[in-house]
Amino acid sequence: MFAQYRALKAEHPDALLFFRMGDFYELFFDDAVRAAPVLEVALTRRGRNAGEEVPMCGVPVHSAESYLRKLIRRGFRVAICEQLEDPAEARRRGSRTLVRRGVVRLVTPGTLTEEELLEARRYNFLAACARTRDRLGLAWVDISTGAFFTEALAPEELSEALARIEPGELLLPEEGIDVGSFPVLEEFGERITRTAQVRFDSLHGERRLLEQFGLATLDGLGPFERAELAAAGALLDYVRLTQKGLEPRLEWPKRIERTKVLQIDPATRRNLEILRSLSGDREGSLLAAIDRTLTAAGGRLLAERLQAPSTDPSFIRQALDRVEALIAAPELRAEVRRRLATVPDIGRAMGRLALGRGGPRDLLAVGRGLEVAAELAALLASGEPLLAALSSGLESGAALGRRIVASLVDSPPPLARDGGFLRSGVDAELDEARELRDHGRQRIAALEARYRERTGIPSLRIRHNHLLGWYIEVTSTHRARVPADFVQRQSMAGATRYTTAELVELERRLAEAAERALARELALFEEMRRDLLAAAATVSTIADSLARLDVDAALAEVAAEQRWVRPEIREDLTFEVRGGRHPVVEQALGHRHERFVANDCRLDETETLWLVTGPNMAGKSTFLRQNALIVLLAQAGSFVPADCAAIGIVDRLFSRVGAADDLARGRSTFMVEMVETATILNRATRRSFVVLDELGRGTATFDGLSLAWAVVEYLHDVLRCRTLFATHYHELTHLAGRLPRLSTRTVRVEEFQGKVVFLHEVVPGRADRSYGIQVARLAGLPPPVLERAEQVLARLEAEDAASAASRLAEDLPLFAWSGERPTAAATPLPAGLQAVTERLAGVDPDRMSPRDALDLVYELVRLVREAR
């Protein structure tokens, strides 16, 4: 057996081998040692191989998917080795013959199809990247749904594309694309799979695409670049390799045109918290705030829209039209959403059925989904013309859906091999086999009664034992009445046992009934599966339409709920928002019954840059982010959180708000900030939208001010893109007198009894101070620190900074530092309380009795009162 194991393992050296043995998948040798701690199962040592005990561990077949999930999430690949024959067949070939085994599937992070291994509301893309001279090609596919895309790009655009796609696994050639040249690849780690260079060939890729889709030419699919073809060919080869010859149902590849998609770099995606918050959780993200979708496919489509907003004004306006129509019909929208809530994940069910991994539940899911689609078509047809148009094609799968649902029981088993999933009356042959299987004893009893009547023997019995099977038993008294067609099988002292041709046939049919019932049910399942796959294009179109309807209705729901407005989509460089709000922060405040302060923003060709000053915690960063998110929402086809909005199409969105160390790459906070700023200055165009917050704070004051100054001038004079620039360098506001398209804004605050009140209102003007010490007081810094900071600030503001700093350094230190916390001497006490400190200085608590301690308390109280 170990020879068989080693031969199979040699074919998949980089994967853990799940070796099927009866009801378990076993792992041996190094595989077991690596997998056991991840699977949280016992590592044992049994048997002997080459004189040594063999490390091994195992997991039950029936719960293997939960264990696979743990391994895949840790970056492992798993080869599934199954028994390819029944052990009884192997024994017939010889008592020592091994059961034939073979690897039937390679499970990798990018090739998952099982519901238990996937996140329902997130695509699981397998991507491939190829290079031809100065161009890169990307191809990516979700084999669980069939979605297939390609894109051509320049090398510097790779990080943006991968951040948008977020593949679960990335295929790269053995040469030509190394991590050193593309730092973004470091983030993929174990999710990178290197494959043979020969697979990344454009001619090979073209042949594989033609073969996959049965085409004579690719002209109808789009003008693919050579790098795209190479990536697509490698991708299809890897899918075939991992699925061991099974072909998933793939849609025709859709070519992504970069000019049609709002480009967002990885830092901006992180800063704007589009799909995940900065902590990595969904909670607190834009997606979590607006997601009202009711279907898994709708959830995936909404996330895709936010990841890749459009730059096509026509597409955006059509999406907004649909949302507006659904807002105007609240009762219809509510009924549509009620029906959508019952729609299963049709796309992934179809994906499993295509690969032969789907069961009756997947079949029923598709059938029910097609039925609900037909119901929605009738419902929408009763609405206004725009809504009626949404119903087009939804009814085309109604007949197929009804046939499937009518054939399957309400709660079928997950696996077809379990049987019992087809209703009675679907097939006469199946009904007969089931009736015989389930009512065999009644048939035996009926035959027994007929034989009694025929022979006139009242004591005749039909019985069963394991030696003879079914037999007829007649007592010796009535032996003379036994008919000639009764064949004697066994004689006893008081009775004789017989059989008949009819009983033998009935016995055979009873023995085969269960087997025949299951075989017939499986044949009917396969027939229904083939019929469904033959209509895959229609089903896919319906599934896509349902997902789009779900997203439109969800966006209408959140717009009506949060009082959002339809943005005017323009093709000039206008950005005008009145009463704009941050969608995530506003909802968070609403949960606490607090009000969000709305603000206006207007940028156009005459006023391209707002320089925003104001104290910390006043709301500058929120103001910057909310306007970037309004751009993103509008171009994703959503209403926006504002009183009114006019958005000129943005081609690239940049947000540099906050930064942190990147220790893995040896980058300081300031270096990360400069890299992100360089990306903006090198990639932004006049149609871009840029938000920059506190640029230059990670270095010396004058260095930071100088850099911020130069960046503002470059944005104003060279790029001339719409920009919001928040800063604490108040000196920059002097640029307003020289730069004609720069306007200053500040966030209002009020001081009351030495405290700062943040009003969160953005108004024309400039701040004269940052209120840093007041914010530090709110944060809880010790009073001595705050007092010293105020002293230093007063000296720096009153004198030349350099000379004041030099003299301050010669002052007494803030604390009489002795390695301990500040002593009482650091903050002089009122003269009247000096007696208290002197009295306490002479106390030794360890030598005091309880009575002495109480007397001391009374004495201290007296001293304090006298001091007053």
Short mmCIF file of N, CA and C in Angstrom, two decimals, residues 773 776-777 780-793 812-817 820-829:
data_model
loop_
_atom_site.label_atom_id
_atom_site.label_comp_id
_atom_site.label_asym_id
_atom_site.label_seq_id
_atom_site.Cartn_x
_atom_site.Cartn_y
_atom_site.Cartn_z
N ILE A 773 -2.85 71.03 22.22
CA ILE A 773 -2.78 70.79 23.67
C ILE A 773 -4.17 70.53 24.23
N ALA A 776 -4.97 67.04 23.47
CA ALA A 776 -4.20 66.17 24.37
C ALA A 776 -4.85 66.09 25.75
N ARG A 777 -5.41 67.23 26.21
CA ARG A 777 -6.11 67.21 27.50
C ARG A 777 -7.32 66.28 27.44
N GLY A 780 -6.40 62.74 27.93
CA GLY A 780 -6.03 62.28 29.27
C GLY A 780 -4.56 62.36 29.60
N LEU A 781 -3.76 63.21 28.91
CA LEU A 781 -2.36 63.36 29.28
C LEU A 781 -2.26 63.93 30.70
N PRO A 782 -1.23 63.57 31.46
CA PRO A 782 -1.09 64.06 32.85
C PRO A 782 -0.99 65.58 32.88
N PRO A 783 -1.56 66.21 33.89
CA PRO A 783 -1.53 67.69 34.00
C PRO A 783 -0.13 68.29 33.93
N PRO A 784 0.89 67.69 34.56
CA PRO A 784 2.23 68.30 34.46
C PRO A 784 2.72 68.39 33.02
N VAL A 785 2.41 67.38 32.24
CA VAL A 785 2.82 67.38 30.83
C VAL A 785 2.12 68.51 30.09
N LEU A 786 0.84 68.66 30.32
CA LEU A 786 0.08 69.70 29.63
C LEU A 786 0.57 71.10 30.03
N GLU A 787 0.84 71.30 31.34
CA GLU A 787 1.31 72.60 31.79
C GLU A 787 2.66 72.94 31.16
N ARG A 788 3.55 71.96 31.13
CA ARG A 788 4.87 72.20 30.52
C ARG A 788 4.71 72.48 29.02
N ALA A 789 3.81 71.76 28.36
CA ALA A 789 3.59 71.98 26.92
C ALA A 789 3.10 73.40 26.67
N GLU A 790 2.23 73.90 27.53
CA GLU A 790 1.73 75.26 27.36
C GLU A 790 2.85 76.28 27.54
N GLN A 791 3.75 76.03 28.50
CA GLN A 791 4.88 76.92 28.70
C GLN A 791 5.78 76.95 27.45
N VAL A 792 6.08 75.75 26.94
CA VAL A 792 6.94 75.66 25.76
C VAL A 792 6.28 76.35 24.57
N LEU A 793 4.99 76.11 24.37
CA LEU A 793 4.27 76.70 23.24
C LEU A 793 4.30 78.22 23.32
N LEU A 812 15.07 73.91 33.61
CA LEU A 812 14.93 72.71 34.42
C LEU A 812 14.01 71.74 33.69
N PRO A 813 14.26 70.45 33.79
CA PRO A 813 13.40 69.48 33.09
C PRO A 813 11.99 69.50 33.65
N LEU A 814 11.14 68.90 32.90
CA LEU A 814 9.72 68.86 33.27
C LEU A 814 9.54 68.19 34.63
N PHE A 815 10.27 67.14 34.89
CA PHE A 815 10.14 66.43 36.17
C PHE A 815 11.52 66.34 36.83
N ALA A 816 11.51 66.27 38.13
CA ALA A 816 12.75 65.92 38.84
C ALA A 816 12.94 64.42 38.65
N TRP A 817 13.46 64.06 37.50
CA TRP A 817 13.40 62.66 37.06
C TRP A 817 14.41 61.81 37.81
N GLU A 820 11.44 57.40 38.32
CA GLU A 820 10.12 57.13 38.86
C GLU A 820 9.12 58.08 38.25
N ARG A 821 7.86 57.87 38.58
CA ARG A 821 6.83 58.80 38.13
C ARG A 821 7.08 60.18 38.74
N PRO A 822 6.49 61.26 38.21
CA PRO A 822 6.70 62.61 38.76
C PRO A 822 6.40 62.64 40.25
N THR A 823 7.28 63.32 41.01
CA THR A 823 7.06 63.47 42.45
C THR A 823 6.20 64.69 42.71
N ALA A 824 5.80 64.83 43.99
CA ALA A 824 4.97 65.97 44.35
C ALA A 824 5.69 67.28 44.08
N ALA A 825 7.05 67.27 44.14
CA ALA A 825 7.79 68.51 43.94
C ALA A 825 7.62 69.06 42.53
N ALA A 826 7.27 68.18 41.60
CA ALA A 826 7.13 68.61 40.21
C ALA A 826 5.99 69.60 40.06
N THR A 827 4.98 69.51 40.91
CA THR A 827 3.84 70.44 40.88
C THR A 827 3.71 71.05 42.27
N PRO A 828 4.21 72.26 42.49
CA PRO A 828 4.22 72.85 43.85
C PRO A 828 2.84 72.89 44.45
N LEU A 829 2.77 72.49 45.71
CA LEU A 829 1.50 72.52 46.42
C LEU A 829 1.25 73.90 47.01
#
